[in-house]
């Protein structure tokens, strides 16, 4: 998102992760799983540390990378995370069982738009991390912002979509439609009457939304 030189400068400064995380990062590259970028996840973890989040909801587990990183960074937090893809669920379960941080995580298997009842049973959440199908961000936000604690925040990933949100000429119709959706979501979110939101150009772009009081 920043220029390439600065981006790799920042990435090089990030300390090494434990071996299991490195293994997961390599698995993600090899199998094209869109786990959070290094600088992006560091920003997310730091926000959670500052808040001292105790209960976190994640929409989009994939292989459990961000969930396990959150669990490691916040040993007193419990994490509820949702994933619908069977292969990724299996992979996440395996990694969670191999990690000493796995016990902090409850994995809900299903479509995030169909498991509201289970999710609400664990509410309220100090932080909600939205990192799933980009076309449905507004639906996720509307469904789950109800379960945020008074001091809660919602962090949404990929809101700058590789910079494409600022691009006017995009050939692929599918990508063009997705960009339109993300841009629509960003505009909706920035003007939401109940939230203060800032978009930071870190990783793939994260939006940080805090409930107004
Ligand atoms: N947060 C992860 C990456 C998530 S990638 C990390 O950084 O490690 C996005 C994941 O969201 C994919 O695995 C995809 O299957 C899942 N997903 C997309 N839409 C979903 C939905 N509606 N319900 C549940 N999972 C969904
Ligand atoms: Mg993402």
mmCIF file of C-alpha atoms and ligand atoms in Angstrom:
data_model
loop_
_atom_site.group_PDB
_atom_site.id
_atom_site.type_symbol
_atom_site.label_atom_id
_atom_site.label_comp_id
_atom_site.label_asym_id
_atom_site.label_seq_id
_atom_site.Cartn_x
_atom_site.Cartn_y
_atom_site.Cartn_z
ATOM 1 C CA UNK A 1 0.000 0.000 0.000
ATOM 2 C CA UNK A 2 2.880 2.336 0.809
ATOM 3 C CA UNK A 3 5.584 2.421 -1.809
ATOM 4 C CA UNK A 4 7.410 -0.864 -2.194
ATOM 5 C CA UNK A 5 10.641 0.280 -0.575
ATOM 6 C CA UNK A 6 8.985 1.484 2.615
ATOM 7 C CA UNK A 7 6.750 -1.563 2.673
ATOM 8 C CA UNK A 8 9.657 -3.998 2.650
ATOM 9 C CA UNK A 9 11.567 -1.779 5.089
ATOM 10 C CA UNK A 10 8.713 -2.086 7.599
ATOM 11 C CA UNK A 11 8.289 -5.821 6.969
ATOM 12 C CA UNK A 12 11.984 -6.424 7.611
ATOM 13 C CA UNK A 13 11.715 -4.686 10.984
ATOM 14 C CA UNK A 14 8.955 -7.030 12.151
ATOM 15 C CA UNK A 15 10.424 -9.650 14.495
ATOM 16 C CA UNK A 16 10.296 -13.307 13.541
ATOM 17 C CA UNK A 17 7.255 -15.348 14.548
ATOM 18 C CA UNK A 18 7.187 -18.716 16.278
ATOM 19 C CA UNK A 19 7.836 -21.714 13.972
ATOM 20 C CA UNK A 20 4.171 -22.725 13.659
ATOM 21 C CA UNK A 21 3.261 -19.232 12.419
ATOM 22 C CA UNK A 22 6.059 -19.319 9.866
ATOM 23 C CA UNK A 23 4.754 -22.711 8.720
ATOM 24 C CA UNK A 24 1.251 -21.249 8.356
ATOM 25 C CA UNK A 25 2.558 -18.238 6.440
ATOM 26 C CA UNK A 26 4.295 -20.592 4.005
ATOM 27 C CA UNK A 27 1.193 -22.782 3.706
ATOM 28 C CA UNK A 28 -0.823 -19.664 2.890
ATOM 29 C CA UNK A 29 1.579 -18.617 0.147
ATOM 30 C CA UNK A 30 1.711 -22.105 -1.368
ATOM 31 C CA UNK A 31 -2.044 -22.610 -1.258
ATOM 32 C CA UNK A 32 -3.027 -19.011 -2.042
ATOM 33 C CA UNK A 33 -4.901 -18.460 1.221
ATOM 34 C CA UNK A 34 -5.379 -14.714 1.716
ATOM 35 C CA UNK A 35 -4.227 -14.435 5.330
ATOM 36 C CA UNK A 36 -3.542 -10.944 6.638
ATOM 37 C CA UNK A 37 -0.371 -9.241 5.500
ATOM 38 C CA UNK A 38 2.427 -8.939 8.047
ATOM 39 C CA UNK A 39 2.196 -5.188 8.604
ATOM 40 C CA UNK A 40 -1.598 -5.374 8.667
ATOM 41 C CA UNK A 41 -1.757 -8.052 11.334
ATOM 42 C CA UNK A 42 0.788 -6.185 13.468
ATOM 43 C CA UNK A 43 -1.454 -3.122 13.337
ATOM 44 C CA UNK A 44 -4.498 -5.210 14.254
ATOM 45 C CA UNK A 45 -2.729 -6.891 17.176
ATOM 46 C CA UNK A 46 -1.506 -3.553 18.494
ATOM 47 C CA UNK A 47 -5.034 -2.096 18.460
ATOM 48 C CA UNK A 48 -6.268 -5.127 20.381
ATOM 49 C CA UNK A 49 -3.445 -4.795 22.912
ATOM 50 C CA UNK A 50 -4.225 -1.109 23.438
ATOM 51 C CA UNK A 51 -7.864 -1.947 23.992
ATOM 52 C CA UNK A 52 -6.903 -4.986 26.076
ATOM 53 C CA UNK A 53 -9.666 -6.921 24.339
ATOM 54 C CA UNK A 54 -11.042 -9.838 26.302
ATOM 55 C CA UNK A 55 -13.535 -11.157 23.791
ATOM 56 C CA UNK A 56 -13.021 -11.013 20.062
ATOM 57 C CA UNK A 57 -15.236 -12.049 17.153
ATOM 58 C CA UNK A 58 -13.589 -12.823 13.832
ATOM 59 C CA UNK A 59 -15.516 -13.233 10.595
ATOM 60 C CA UNK A 60 -13.322 -15.297 8.244
ATOM 61 C CA UNK A 61 -10.969 -17.772 9.938
ATOM 62 C CA UNK A 62 -9.352 -19.273 6.856
ATOM 63 C CA UNK A 63 -6.604 -21.534 8.270
ATOM 64 C CA UNK A 64 -6.654 -19.896 11.697
ATOM 65 C CA UNK A 65 -3.605 -17.697 11.243
ATOM 66 C CA UNK A 66 -5.015 -14.376 12.469
ATOM 67 C CA UNK A 67 -7.043 -16.137 15.199
ATOM 68 C CA UNK A 68 -3.928 -17.824 16.576
ATOM 69 C CA UNK A 69 -1.883 -14.632 16.276
ATOM 70 C CA UNK A 70 -4.589 -12.796 18.258
ATOM 71 C CA UNK A 71 -4.664 -15.570 20.852
ATOM 72 C CA UNK A 72 -0.896 -15.407 21.254
ATOM 73 C CA UNK A 73 -0.827 -11.611 21.508
ATOM 74 C CA UNK A 74 -3.708 -11.555 24.017
ATOM 75 C CA UNK A 75 -3.322 -14.541 26.360
ATOM 76 C CA UNK A 76 -6.364 -13.460 28.400
ATOM 77 C CA UNK A 77 -8.678 -13.105 25.448
ATOM 78 C CA UNK A 78 -11.068 -15.611 24.003
ATOM 79 C CA UNK A 79 -11.794 -15.600 20.319
ATOM 80 C CA UNK A 80 -14.886 -16.686 18.447
ATOM 81 C CA UNK A 81 -14.176 -17.154 14.755
ATOM 82 C CA UNK A 82 -16.387 -18.128 11.815
ATOM 83 C CA UNK A 83 -15.454 -20.046 8.648
ATOM 84 C CA UNK A 84 -17.611 -21.709 6.002
ATOM 85 C CA UNK A 85 -15.045 -23.436 3.783
ATOM 86 C CA UNK A 86 -14.698 -27.097 4.799
ATOM 87 C CA UNK A 87 -11.126 -27.590 3.693
ATOM 88 C CA UNK A 88 -10.005 -24.457 5.516
ATOM 89 C CA UNK A 89 -11.965 -25.463 8.625
ATOM 90 C CA UNK A 90 -10.069 -28.760 8.730
ATOM 91 C CA UNK A 91 -6.787 -27.012 8.241
ATOM 92 C CA UNK A 92 -7.588 -24.442 10.952
ATOM 93 C CA UNK A 93 -8.582 -27.178 13.391
ATOM 94 C CA UNK A 94 -5.333 -28.972 12.809
ATOM 95 C CA UNK A 95 -3.236 -25.857 13.356
ATOM 96 C CA UNK A 96 -5.254 -24.944 16.452
ATOM 97 C CA UNK A 97 -4.726 -28.371 17.950
ATOM 98 C CA UNK A 98 -0.992 -28.078 17.337
ATOM 99 C CA UNK A 99 -0.754 -24.638 18.968
ATOM 100 C CA UNK A 100 -0.712 -23.922 22.677
ATOM 101 C CA UNK A 101 -2.945 -20.918 21.917
ATOM 102 C CA UNK A 102 -5.669 -23.021 20.315
ATOM 103 C CA UNK A 103 -7.615 -23.415 23.550
ATOM 104 C CA UNK A 104 -8.595 -19.740 23.472
ATOM 105 C CA UNK A 105 -10.410 -20.153 20.177
ATOM 106 C CA UNK A 106 -13.960 -21.283 19.412
ATOM 107 C CA UNK A 107 -14.407 -22.072 15.735
ATOM 108 C CA UNK A 108 -17.942 -21.754 14.397
ATOM 109 C CA UNK A 109 -18.466 -23.724 11.211
ATOM 110 C CA UNK A 110 -20.892 -22.175 8.806
ATOM 111 C CA UNK A 111 -21.813 -19.103 6.826
ATOM 112 C CA UNK A 112 -21.347 -15.972 8.918
ATOM 113 C CA UNK A 113 -24.770 -14.738 7.838
ATOM 114 C CA UNK A 114 -26.418 -17.901 9.181
ATOM 115 C CA UNK A 115 -24.838 -18.365 12.606
ATOM 116 C CA UNK A 116 -26.011 -15.200 14.352
ATOM 117 C CA UNK A 117 -27.660 -17.192 17.132
ATOM 118 C CA UNK A 118 -24.471 -18.979 18.141
ATOM 119 C CA UNK A 119 -22.449 -15.788 17.857
ATOM 120 C CA UNK A 120 -24.915 -13.784 19.946
ATOM 121 C CA UNK A 121 -24.718 -16.421 22.672
ATOM 122 C CA UNK A 122 -21.102 -15.391 23.327
ATOM 123 C CA UNK A 123 -21.723 -11.609 23.139
ATOM 124 C CA UNK A 124 -20.748 -8.883 23.900
ATOM 125 C CA UNK A 125 -17.486 -8.556 21.990
ATOM 126 C CA UNK A 126 -14.826 -5.942 22.655
ATOM 127 C CA UNK A 127 -13.564 -6.221 19.125
ATOM 128 C CA UNK A 128 -14.987 -7.575 15.889
ATOM 129 C CA UNK A 129 -12.607 -8.335 13.051
ATOM 130 C CA UNK A 130 -14.257 -8.595 9.650
ATOM 131 C CA UNK A 131 -12.110 -10.411 7.082
ATOM 132 C CA UNK A 132 -14.444 -12.476 4.870
ATOM 133 C CA UNK A 133 -16.266 -12.077 1.537
ATOM 134 C CA UNK A 134 -15.726 -8.440 0.591
ATOM 135 C CA UNK A 135 -19.061 -8.126 -1.173
ATOM 136 C CA UNK A 136 -20.906 -8.785 2.101
ATOM 137 C CA UNK A 137 -19.079 -6.422 4.438
ATOM 138 C CA UNK A 138 -22.079 -4.219 5.074
ATOM 139 C CA UNK A 139 -24.238 -7.237 5.931
ATOM 140 C CA UNK A 140 -21.636 -8.575 8.364
ATOM 141 C CA UNK A 141 -21.323 -5.141 9.944
ATOM 142 C CA UNK A 142 -25.076 -4.676 10.301
ATOM 143 C CA UNK A 143 -25.586 -8.154 11.700
ATOM 144 C CA UNK A 144 -22.791 -8.170 14.246
ATOM 145 C CA UNK A 145 -22.305 -4.561 15.365
ATOM 146 C CA UNK A 146 -25.294 -5.163 17.685
ATOM 147 C CA UNK A 147 -23.127 -7.482 19.742
ATOM 148 C CA UNK A 148 -20.345 -4.987 20.377
ATOM 149 C CA UNK A 149 -19.594 -3.883 23.933
ATOM 150 C CA UNK A 150 -19.954 -0.156 24.703
ATOM 151 C CA UNK A 151 -16.226 0.378 24.318
ATOM 152 C CA UNK A 152 -16.076 -1.879 21.315
ATOM 153 C CA UNK A 153 -14.428 -1.454 17.952
ATOM 154 C CA UNK A 154 -14.860 -3.075 14.592
ATOM 155 C CA UNK A 155 -11.849 -3.592 12.372
ATOM 156 C CA UNK A 156 -12.508 -4.337 8.742
ATOM 157 C CA UNK A 157 -9.751 -5.676 6.498
ATOM 158 C CA UNK A 158 -9.144 -5.205 2.760
ATOM 159 C CA UNK A 159 -11.036 -1.918 2.468
ATOM 160 C CA UNK A 160 -8.469 -0.559 -0.024
ATOM 161 C CA UNK A 161 -8.380 -3.807 -2.037
ATOM 162 C CA UNK A 162 -4.800 -3.601 -3.348
ATOM 163 C CA UNK A 163 -5.337 0.079 -4.159
ATOM 164 C CA UNK A 164 -8.049 -0.782 -6.698
ATOM 165 C CA UNK A 165 -10.669 1.307 -4.874
ATOM 166 C CA UNK A 166 -8.902 4.412 -6.208
ATOM 167 C CA UNK A 167 -8.571 3.057 -9.761
ATOM 168 C CA UNK A 168 -11.049 4.304 -12.351
ATOM 169 C CA UNK A 169 -10.261 1.910 -15.194
ATOM 170 C CA UNK A 170 -10.547 -1.749 -14.294
ATOM 171 C CA UNK A 171 -10.954 -4.286 -17.100
ATOM 172 C CA UNK A 172 -12.427 -7.261 -15.319
ATOM 173 C CA UNK A 173 -16.129 -6.815 -14.760
ATOM 174 C CA UNK A 174 -16.046 -9.018 -11.666
ATOM 175 C CA UNK A 175 -13.292 -6.976 -10.049
ATOM 176 C CA UNK A 176 -15.009 -3.737 -11.090
ATOM 177 C CA UNK A 177 -18.203 -4.839 -9.332
ATOM 178 C CA UNK A 178 -16.322 -5.861 -6.228
ATOM 179 C CA UNK A 179 -14.519 -2.515 -6.141
ATOM 180 C CA UNK A 180 -17.894 -0.765 -6.427
ATOM 181 C CA UNK A 181 -19.163 -2.758 -3.459
ATOM 182 C CA UNK A 182 -16.135 -2.017 -1.310
ATOM 183 C CA UNK A 183 -16.266 1.659 -2.221
ATOM 184 C CA UNK A 184 -19.972 1.691 -1.372
ATOM 185 C CA UNK A 185 -19.245 0.044 1.960
ATOM 186 C CA UNK A 186 -16.452 2.524 2.736
ATOM 187 C CA UNK A 187 -18.746 5.475 2.009
ATOM 188 C CA UNK A 188 -21.567 3.960 4.053
ATOM 189 C CA UNK A 189 -19.218 3.229 6.941
ATOM 190 C CA UNK A 190 -17.525 6.644 6.953
ATOM 191 C CA UNK A 191 -20.966 8.250 7.202
ATOM 192 C CA UNK A 192 -22.438 5.836 9.734
ATOM 193 C CA UNK A 193 -24.236 7.885 12.410
ATOM 194 C CA UNK A 194 -23.261 5.532 15.257
ATOM 195 C CA UNK A 195 -19.553 5.034 14.501
ATOM 196 C CA UNK A 196 -16.373 7.040 14.136
ATOM 197 C CA UNK A 197 -14.271 5.405 11.439
ATOM 198 C CA UNK A 198 -10.746 5.880 10.162
ATOM 199 C CA UNK A 199 -9.193 4.043 7.228
ATOM 200 C CA UNK A 200 -5.485 3.299 7.516
ATOM 201 C CA UNK A 201 -3.402 2.339 4.457
ATOM 202 C CA UNK A 202 -1.662 -0.536 6.189
ATOM 203 C CA UNK A 203 -1.637 -4.067 4.814
ATOM 204 C CA UNK A 204 -4.571 -4.211 2.385
ATOM 205 C CA UNK A 205 -6.225 -1.242 4.122
ATOM 206 C CA UNK A 206 -8.019 -1.503 7.442
ATOM 207 C CA UNK A 207 -11.003 0.477 8.691
ATOM 208 C CA UNK A 208 -11.197 1.052 12.437
ATOM 209 C CA UNK A 209 -14.690 1.863 13.658
ATOM 210 C CA UNK A 210 -15.455 2.941 17.198
ATOM 211 C CA UNK A 211 -18.937 3.260 18.614
ATOM 212 C CA UNK A 212 -19.995 6.866 19.262
ATOM 213 C CA UNK A 213 -21.060 7.590 22.814
HETATM 214 N N1 LIG B 1 -8.586 -13.833 8.829
HETATM 215 C C1 LIG B 1 -7.767 -14.810 8.108
HETATM 216 C C2 LIG B 1 -7.979 -14.736 6.605
HETATM 217 C C3 LIG B 1 -9.395 -14.883 6.172
HETATM 218 S S1 LIG B 1 -9.543 -15.085 4.417
HETATM 219 C C4 LIG B 1 -6.309 -14.557 8.425
HETATM 220 O O1 LIG B 1 -5.871 -13.392 8.286
HETATM 221 O O2 LIG B 1 -5.601 -15.485 8.795
HETATM 222 C C5 LIG B 1 -11.275 -14.984 4.262
HETATM 223 C C6 LIG B 1 -12.004 -16.261 4.690
HETATM 224 O O3 LIG B 1 -13.369 -15.910 4.883
HETATM 225 C C7 LIG B 1 -11.996 -17.368 3.656
HETATM 226 O O4 LIG B 1 -11.425 -18.524 4.201
HETATM 227 C C8 LIG B 1 -13.464 -17.588 3.299
HETATM 228 O O5 LIG B 1 -13.811 -18.940 3.119
HETATM 229 C C9 LIG B 1 -14.168 -17.019 4.516
HETATM 230 N N2 LIG B 1 -15.515 -16.497 4.263
HETATM 231 C C10 LIG B 1 -15.889 -15.669 3.265
HETATM 232 N N3 LIG B 1 -17.197 -15.377 3.373
HETATM 233 C C11 LIG B 1 -17.657 -16.048 4.459
HETATM 234 C C12 LIG B 1 -18.930 -16.160 5.078
HETATM 235 N N4 LIG B 1 -20.005 -15.517 4.582
HETATM 236 N N5 LIG B 1 -19.042 -16.921 6.178
HETATM 237 C C13 LIG B 1 -17.968 -17.581 6.679
HETATM 238 N N6 LIG B 1 -16.742 -17.514 6.127
HETATM 239 C C14 LIG B 1 -16.586 -16.760 5.029
HETATM 240 MG MG1 LIG B 2 -8.012 -9.881 4.630
#
